[in-house]
PDB file of C-alpha atoms in Angstrom:
ATOM      1  CA  MET Q   1       0.000   0.000   0.000  1.00 60.00           C
ATOM      2  CA  ASN Q   2       1.083   3.591  -0.610  1.00 70.00           C
ATOM      3  CA  ASN Q   3      -0.598   6.970  -0.359  1.00 76.00           C
ATOM      4  CA  ARG Q   4      -1.195   7.343  -4.085  1.00 77.00           C
ATOM      5  CA  TRP Q   5      -2.892   3.951  -4.332  1.00 74.00           C
ATOM      6  CA  ASN Q   6      -4.920   4.589  -1.176  1.00 77.00           C
ATOM      7  CA  GLN Q   7      -6.093   7.885  -2.602  1.00 84.00           C
ATOM      8  CA  PHE Q   8      -7.366   6.099  -5.700  1.00 84.00           C
ATOM      9  CA  ILE Q   9      -8.920   3.084  -3.966  1.00 84.00           C
ATOM     10  CA  TYR Q  10     -10.787   5.172  -1.370  1.00 82.00           C
ATOM     11  CA  LYS Q  11     -12.081   7.452  -4.098  1.00 87.00           C
ATOM     12  CA  CYS Q  12     -13.652   4.264  -5.467  1.00 90.00           C
ATOM     13  CA  TRP Q  13     -14.872   3.174  -2.013  1.00 81.00           C
ATOM     14  CA  ALA Q  14     -16.405   6.529  -1.043  1.00 89.00           C
ATOM     15  CA  PRO Q  15     -19.842   6.196  -2.722  1.00 90.00           C
ATOM     16  CA  PHE Q  16     -20.718   2.921  -0.983  1.00 86.00           C
ATOM     17  CA  TYR Q  17     -18.351   2.736   2.002  1.00 89.00           C
ATOM     18  CA  ASP Q  18     -21.151   3.250   4.536  1.00 91.00           C
ATOM     19  CA  ALA Q  19     -23.177   0.396   3.082  1.00 91.00           C
ATOM     20  CA  PHE Q  20     -20.354  -2.004   3.987  1.00 86.00           C
ATOM     21  CA  PHE Q  21     -18.600  -0.479   7.003  1.00 88.00           C
ATOM     22  CA  ASN Q  22     -21.319   1.463   8.827  1.00 88.00           C
ATOM     23  CA  ASN Q  23     -23.976  -1.204   8.769  1.00 92.00           C
ATOM     24  CA  GLY Q  24     -24.861  -4.464  10.475  1.00 95.00           C
ATOM     25  CA  MET Q  25     -22.029  -5.954  12.491  1.00 95.00           C
ATOM     26  CA  PHE Q  26     -19.728  -3.015  11.747  1.00 94.00           C
ATOM     27  CA  TYR Q  27     -22.240  -0.560  13.188  1.00 95.00           C
ATOM     28  CA  ARG Q  28     -22.684  -2.775  16.250  1.00 95.00           C
ATOM     29  CA  ALA Q  29     -18.904  -2.996  16.663  1.00 96.00           C
ATOM     30  CA  ARG Q  30     -18.498   0.784  16.441  1.00 96.00           C
ATOM     31  CA  LYS Q  31     -21.278   1.237  18.995  1.00 96.00           C
ATOM     32  CA  LYS Q  32     -19.511  -1.199  21.313  1.00 96.00           C
ATOM     33  CA  VAL Q  33     -16.236   0.693  20.937  1.00 97.00           C
ATOM     34  CA  PHE Q  34     -17.794   3.979  22.041  1.00 97.00           C
ATOM     35  CA  GLN Q  35     -20.387   2.827  24.568  1.00 92.00           C
ATOM     36  CA  ASP Q  36     -18.164   3.246  27.647  1.00 91.00           C
ATOM     37  CA  VAL Q  37     -16.190   6.243  26.375  1.00 94.00           C
ATOM     38  CA  HIS Q  38     -17.245   9.598  27.801  1.00 92.00           C
ATOM     39  CA  PHE Q  39     -16.475  12.896  26.088  1.00 95.00           C
ATOM     40  CA  SER Q  40     -16.839  16.379  27.541  1.00 93.00           C
ATOM     41  CA  SER Q  41     -17.155  19.846  26.029  1.00 92.00           C
ATOM     42  CA  GLU Q  42     -13.817  20.811  27.603  1.00 94.00           C
ATOM     43  CA  GLN Q  43     -11.919  18.222  25.579  1.00 96.00           C
ATOM     44  CA  ARG Q  44     -10.331  18.557  22.164  1.00 97.00           C
ATOM     45  CA  ILE Q  45     -10.901  15.399  20.116  1.00 98.00           C
ATOM     46  CA  LEU Q  46      -8.993  14.374  16.995  1.00 98.00           C
ATOM     47  CA  PHE Q  47     -10.368  11.790  14.576  1.00 98.00           C
ATOM     48  CA  VAL Q  48      -7.538  10.368  12.495  1.00 98.00           C
ATOM     49  CA  GLY Q  49      -8.892   8.784   9.326  1.00 97.00           C
ATOM     50  CA  VAL Q  50     -12.467   9.935   9.883  1.00 98.00           C
ATOM     51  CA  GLY Q  51     -13.502   8.482   6.521  1.00 96.00           C
ATOM     52  CA  THR Q  52     -17.184   9.144   5.806  1.00 96.00           C
ATOM     53  CA  GLY Q  53     -17.750  10.150   9.434  1.00 97.00           C
ATOM     54  CA  ALA Q  54     -19.238   6.868  10.677  1.00 95.00           C
ATOM     55  CA  ASP Q  55     -17.875   7.365  14.202  1.00 96.00           C
ATOM     56  CA  LEU Q  56     -19.082  10.941  14.544  1.00 96.00           C
ATOM     57  CA  ALA Q  57     -22.594   9.651  15.262  1.00 94.00           C
ATOM     58  CA  PHE Q  58     -21.352   8.521  18.693  1.00 95.00           C
ATOM     59  CA  ILE Q  59     -19.941  11.906  19.725  1.00 93.00           C
ATOM     60  CA  PRO Q  60     -21.978  14.566  21.596  1.00 92.00           C
ATOM     61  CA  HIS Q  61     -22.784  17.603  19.413  1.00 88.00           C
ATOM     62  CA  GLU Q  62     -21.118  20.115  21.732  1.00 91.00           C
ATOM     63  CA  VAL Q  63     -17.694  18.422  21.740  1.00 94.00           C
ATOM     64  CA  ASN Q  64     -14.815  20.173  19.940  1.00 96.00           C
ATOM     65  CA  VAL Q  65     -13.818  17.777  17.139  1.00 98.00           C
ATOM     66  CA  THR Q  66     -11.078  17.961  14.525  1.00 98.00           C
ATOM     67  CA  ALA Q  67     -11.411  15.309  11.817  1.00 98.00           C
ATOM     68  CA  ILE Q  68      -8.813  14.419   9.199  1.00 98.00           C
ATOM     69  CA  ASP Q  69      -8.638  12.033   6.270  1.00 97.00           C
ATOM     70  CA  TYR Q  70      -6.272  11.596   3.336  1.00 96.00           C
ATOM     71  CA  SER Q  71      -9.083  10.939   0.856  1.00 96.00           C
ATOM     72  CA  SER Q  72     -10.851  14.108  -0.237  1.00 96.00           C
ATOM     73  CA  GLU Q  73     -13.827  12.057  -1.439  1.00 96.00           C
ATOM     74  CA  MET Q  74     -14.282  10.281   1.888  1.00 96.00           C
ATOM     75  CA  LEU Q  75     -13.832  13.570   3.734  1.00 97.00           C
ATOM     76  CA  GLN Q  76     -16.486  15.253   1.591  1.00 97.00           C
ATOM     77  CA  LYS Q  77     -18.952  12.506   2.532  1.00 96.00           C
ATOM     78  CA  ALA Q  78     -18.314  13.268   6.207  1.00 97.00           C
ATOM     79  CA  LYS Q  79     -18.687  17.015   5.625  1.00 96.00           C
ATOM     80  CA  ASP Q  80     -21.998  16.498   3.845  1.00 96.00           C
ATOM     81  CA  LYS Q  81     -23.366  14.414   6.718  1.00 94.00           C
ATOM     82  CA  TYR Q  82     -22.088  16.536   9.602  1.00 94.00           C
ATOM     83  CA  LYS Q  83     -22.432  20.307   9.298  1.00 90.00           C
ATOM     84  CA  ASN Q  84     -22.008  20.784  13.045  1.00 90.00           C
ATOM     85  CA  PRO Q  85     -19.908  23.963  13.599  1.00 92.00           C
ATOM     86  CA  SER Q  86     -18.002  22.221  16.407  1.00 94.00           C
ATOM     87  CA  ILE Q  87     -16.456  19.806  13.847  1.00 97.00           C
ATOM     88  CA  THR Q  88     -13.528  20.988  11.740  1.00 97.00           C
ATOM     89  CA  PHE Q  89     -12.420  18.906   8.742  1.00 98.00           C
ATOM     90  CA  HIS Q  90      -8.943  18.783   7.199  1.00 98.00           C
ATOM     91  CA  GLN Q  91      -7.406  16.725   4.406  1.00 97.00           C
ATOM     92  CA  MET Q  92      -4.223  15.361   5.954  1.00 98.00           C
ATOM     93  CA  ASP Q  93      -1.855  12.395   6.048  1.00 97.00           C
ATOM     94  CA  ALA Q  94      -2.109  10.414   9.310  1.00 98.00           C
ATOM     95  CA  GLN Q  95       1.617   9.744   9.065  1.00 98.00           C
ATOM     96  CA  ARG Q  96       2.450  13.471   8.981  1.00 98.00           C
ATOM     97  CA  LEU Q  97       0.038  15.359  11.203  1.00 98.00           C
ATOM     98  CA  THR Q  98       0.516  19.118  11.017  1.00 98.00           C
ATOM     99  CA  PHE Q  99      -0.790  19.798  14.536  1.00 98.00           C
ATOM    100  CA  ASP Q 100       1.409  20.931  17.407  1.00 98.00           C
ATOM    101  CA  SER Q 101       2.506  18.378  19.985  1.00 98.00           C
ATOM    102  CA  PHE Q 102       0.172  17.946  22.997  1.00 98.00           C
ATOM    103  CA  SER Q 103      -2.801  19.471  21.114  1.00 98.00           C
ATOM    104  CA  PHE Q 104      -5.580  16.952  21.881  1.00 98.00           C
ATOM    105  CA  ASP Q 105      -7.115  15.254  24.898  1.00 98.00           C
ATOM    106  CA  VAL Q 106      -8.355  12.262  22.895  1.00 98.00           C
ATOM    107  CA  VAL Q 107      -7.294  10.786  19.555  1.00 98.00           C
ATOM    108  CA  VAL Q 108      -9.701   8.392  17.845  1.00 98.00           C
ATOM    109  CA  ALA Q 109      -8.310   6.099  15.145  1.00 98.00           C
ATOM    110  CA  SER Q 110     -10.841   3.812  13.463  1.00 97.00           C
ATOM    111  CA  LEU Q 111      -9.730   1.436  10.712  1.00 96.00           C
ATOM    112  CA  ILE Q 112      -6.712   3.595   9.882  1.00 97.00           C
ATOM    113  CA  LEU Q 113      -3.620   1.763  11.165  1.00 97.00           C
ATOM    114  CA  SER Q 114      -4.486  -1.146   8.884  1.00 96.00           C
ATOM    115  CA  VAL Q 115      -4.740   1.248   5.932  1.00 95.00           C
ATOM    116  CA  VAL Q 116      -1.754   3.606   6.097  1.00 96.00           C
ATOM    117  CA  PRO Q 117       1.559   2.516   4.532  1.00 94.00           C
ATOM    118  CA  ASP Q 118       3.429   2.967   7.842  1.00 96.00           C
ATOM    119  CA  ALA Q 119       1.283   2.123  10.873  1.00 97.00           C
ATOM    120  CA  GLU Q 120       4.144   2.629  13.332  1.00 97.00           C
ATOM    121  CA  GLN Q 121       4.691   6.176  12.096  1.00 97.00           C
ATOM    122  CA  ALA Q 122       0.974   6.933  12.270  1.00 98.00           C
ATOM    123  CA  LEU Q 123       0.812   5.770  15.894  1.00 98.00           C
ATOM    124  CA  LYS Q 124       3.899   7.834  16.704  1.00 98.00           C
ATOM    125  CA  GLU Q 125       2.172  10.908  15.299  1.00 98.00           C
ATOM    126  CA  MET Q 126      -0.981  10.236  17.310  1.00 98.00           C
ATOM    127  CA  THR Q 127       1.187   9.858  20.406  1.00 98.00           C
ATOM    128  CA  ARG Q 128       2.965  13.121  19.673  1.00 98.00           C
ATOM    129  CA  VAL Q 129      -0.206  15.222  19.342  1.00 98.00           C
ATOM    130  CA  VAL Q 130      -2.078  13.787  22.334  1.00 98.00           C
ATOM    131  CA  LYS Q 131      -1.567  15.434  25.713  1.00 98.00           C
ATOM    132  CA  PRO Q 132       0.154  13.707  28.647  1.00 98.00           C
ATOM    133  CA  LYS Q 133      -2.411  11.413  30.314  1.00 97.00           C
ATOM    134  CA  GLY Q 134      -4.507  11.760  27.151  1.00 98.00           C
ATOM    135  CA  THR Q 135      -6.208   8.828  25.438  1.00 98.00           C
ATOM    136  CA  ILE Q 136      -5.796   7.123  22.074  1.00 98.00           C
ATOM    137  CA  LEU Q 137      -8.857   5.052  21.162  1.00 98.00           C
ATOM    138  CA  ILE Q 138      -8.307   2.521  18.383  1.00 98.00           C
ATOM    139  CA  PHE Q 139     -10.849   0.412  16.503  1.00 98.00           C
ATOM    140  CA  ASP Q 140      -9.111  -1.723  13.907  1.00 97.00           C
ATOM    141  CA  LYS Q 141      -8.365  -5.182  12.604  1.00 95.00           C
ATOM    142  CA  PHE Q 142      -5.197  -6.988  13.613  1.00 94.00           C
ATOM    143  CA  GLU Q 143      -3.877 -10.464  13.094  1.00 88.00           C
ATOM    144  CA  THR Q 144      -4.952 -12.992  15.684  1.00 79.00           C
ATOM    145  CA  LYS Q 145      -2.580 -15.508  17.234  1.00 68.00           C
ATOM    146  CA  LYS Q 146      -4.537 -18.494  15.945  1.00 54.00           C
ATOM    147  CA  LYS Q 147      -2.183 -20.615  13.861  1.00 50.00           C
ATOM    148  CA  SER Q 148      -5.084 -22.054  11.855  1.00 44.00           C
ATOM    149  CA  ALA Q 149      -5.762 -18.605  10.387  1.00 51.00           C
ATOM    150  CA  ALA Q 150      -2.150 -17.788   9.553  1.00 56.00           C
ATOM    151  CA  PHE Q 151      -1.780 -19.724   6.284  1.00 50.00           C
ATOM    152  CA  PRO Q 152      -4.967 -18.450   4.570  1.00 59.00           C
ATOM    153  CA  LYS Q 153      -4.062 -14.899   5.575  1.00 59.00           C
ATOM    154  CA  LYS Q 154      -0.622 -15.211   3.999  1.00 62.00           C
ATOM    155  CA  ILE Q 155      -2.262 -16.191   0.728  1.00 64.00           C
ATOM    156  CA  PHE Q 156      -4.956 -13.511   0.664  1.00 56.00           C
ATOM    157  CA  ARG Q 157      -3.087 -10.667   2.382  1.00 62.00           C
ATOM    158  CA  PRO Q 158      -1.472  -9.231  -0.819  1.00 64.00           C
ATOM    159  CA  PHE Q 159      -4.802  -9.277  -2.658  1.00 56.00           C
ATOM    160  CA  VAL Q 160      -6.698  -7.642   0.208  1.00 64.00           C
ATOM    161  CA  LYS Q 161      -4.042  -4.917   0.351  1.00 65.00           C
ATOM    162  CA  LEU Q 162      -5.051  -3.976  -3.180  1.00 60.00           C
ATOM    163  CA  LEU Q 163      -8.491  -3.154  -1.744  1.00 67.00           C
ATOM    164  CA  GLY Q 164      -6.847  -0.655   0.608  1.00 67.00           C
ATOM    165  CA  THR Q 165      -6.379  -2.538   3.872  1.00 82.00           C
ATOM    166  CA  ASP Q 166      -4.048  -4.997   5.615  1.00 78.00           C
ATOM    167  CA  ILE Q 167      -5.484  -8.112   7.283  1.00 74.00           C
ATOM    168  CA  GLY Q 168      -2.127  -9.232   8.686  1.00 83.00           C
ATOM    169  CA  LEU Q 169      -1.070  -6.239  10.756  1.00 93.00           C
ATOM    170  CA  SER Q 170       0.278  -7.037  14.225  1.00 93.00           C
ATOM    171  CA  PHE Q 171      -0.802  -4.590  16.915  1.00 95.00           C
ATOM    172  CA  GLU Q 172       2.009  -5.767  19.170  1.00 95.00           C
ATOM    173  CA  TYR Q 173       4.539  -4.910  16.457  1.00 94.00           C
ATOM    174  CA  VAL Q 174       3.048  -1.470  15.841  1.00 96.00           C
ATOM    175  CA  PHE Q 175       2.800  -0.725  19.563  1.00 97.00           C
ATOM    176  CA  GLU Q 176       6.416  -1.667  20.298  1.00 95.00           C
ATOM    177  CA  ALA Q 177       7.868   1.527  18.796  1.00 90.00           C
ATOM    178  CA  SER Q 178       5.714   3.715  21.095  1.00 95.00           C
ATOM    179  CA  ARG Q 179       5.680   1.472  24.152  1.00 94.00           C
ATOM    180  CA  ASP Q 180       7.794   3.818  26.276  1.00 96.00           C
ATOM    181  CA  GLN Q 181       5.259   6.649  25.833  1.00 97.00           C
ATOM    182  CA  LEU Q 182       1.997   4.710  26.095  1.00 98.00           C
ATOM    183  CA  ILE Q 183       0.191   2.526  28.619  1.00 97.00           C
ATOM    184  CA  LEU Q 184      -2.065  -0.201  27.269  1.00 98.00           C
ATOM    185  CA  LYS Q 185      -5.359   0.126  29.182  1.00 97.00           C
ATOM    186  CA  GLU Q 186      -7.616  -2.146  27.116  1.00 97.00           C
ATOM    187  CA  ASN Q 187      -7.258  -4.622  24.265  1.00 96.00           C
ATOM    188  CA  SER Q 188     -10.568  -6.381  23.703  1.00 96.00           C
ATOM    189  CA  SER Q 189     -12.426  -8.120  20.891  1.00 96.00           C
ATOM    190  CA  VAL Q 190     -15.420  -6.359  19.362  1.00 96.00           C
ATOM    191  CA  MET Q 191     -15.959  -8.413  16.209  1.00 94.00           C
ATOM    192  CA  LEU Q 192     -14.972 -11.619  14.376  1.00 91.00           C
ATOM    193  CA  LYS Q 193     -13.413 -13.384  17.358  1.00 89.00           C
ATOM    194  CA  GLY Q 194     -10.672 -10.871  18.038  1.00 89.00           C
ATOM    195  CA  MET Q 195      -9.781  -9.833  14.531  1.00 91.00           C
ATOM    196  CA  TYR Q 196     -11.417  -6.449  15.151  1.00 95.00           C
ATOM    197  CA  ARG Q 197     -10.398  -4.920  18.459  1.00 97.00           C
ATOM    198  CA  LYS Q 198     -11.030  -2.011  20.747  1.00 98.00           C
ATOM    199  CA  ILE Q 199      -7.740  -0.710  22.090  1.00 98.00           C
ATOM    200  CA  ILE Q 200      -7.324   2.091  24.610  1.00 98.00           C
ATOM    201  CA  LEU Q 201      -3.896   3.646  25.143  1.00 98.00           C
ATOM    202  CA  GLN Q 202      -2.982   6.332  27.641  1.00 98.00           C
ATOM    203  CA  LYS Q 203      -0.025   8.611  27.154  1.00 98.00           C
ATOM    204  CA  VAL Q 204       2.361   8.692  30.086  1.00 97.00           C
ATOM    205  CA  ASP Q 205       2.607  11.854  32.186  1.00 89.00           C
ATOM    206  CA  GLU Q 206       5.694  13.754  31.066  1.00 72.00           C
TER     207      GLU Q 206
END
C-alpha cells in the first residue's frame, strides 16, 4: 500500500463505504467501541482517518472535534453528513500530522492503522499530538494468534491490500515503537473473534 494507491482506492470506495462499514455488524462494533467512552465539552478530540464520518454519530454535538482524512472524497462525505460547527475537517496524512505536539485530549483512530503505509509512524504521530495522560482510542483489525488462520491470511493478504487494507497487521509490532510513551489500558475483541479490536492507550505523564 502507498498513499497514491490509497487515494485512488478510497475514491472508489467513497460512494458505498457506509453500506459495507457502517452497517450491520460493523455498526454494532463501532457502537460497542464507544459505549463506555465519555467525552466532555472541555476536551479537544482528533479523529484520524475519519472516513465518511461513521464514528461521529457517537460523539456529543457540543464536543470540539477535529477530523482528518487523506481521501478528499471520503472527507467530503463526512462534511456532507455533519455540518455541526463544532467539527472541523482537514485533508491530511495520518503519518504526517501538522498539529502541534500535545494538542488533543483524545485521539480516535478507526480502521486507519491497517490502511496507512506505515502504521508505526501513524501511531507515533498520534502519540505526539495527544496530551500527557490523554487517550488514544483505536478500533481496527489486527492479526490474531490463531495458527489455523495464519496460512490463509498469507495467501490472501497481498490481494486484500489492493483493496486498501491490511489483514495481517500485528498490533504488538506497531505498539512496540511507542511502548515507552503509552500505557495499554484495554485490548478487547469487538468483532470476528478478536480480529477487530477495541484498544485504549494512555499517554504517560511527562
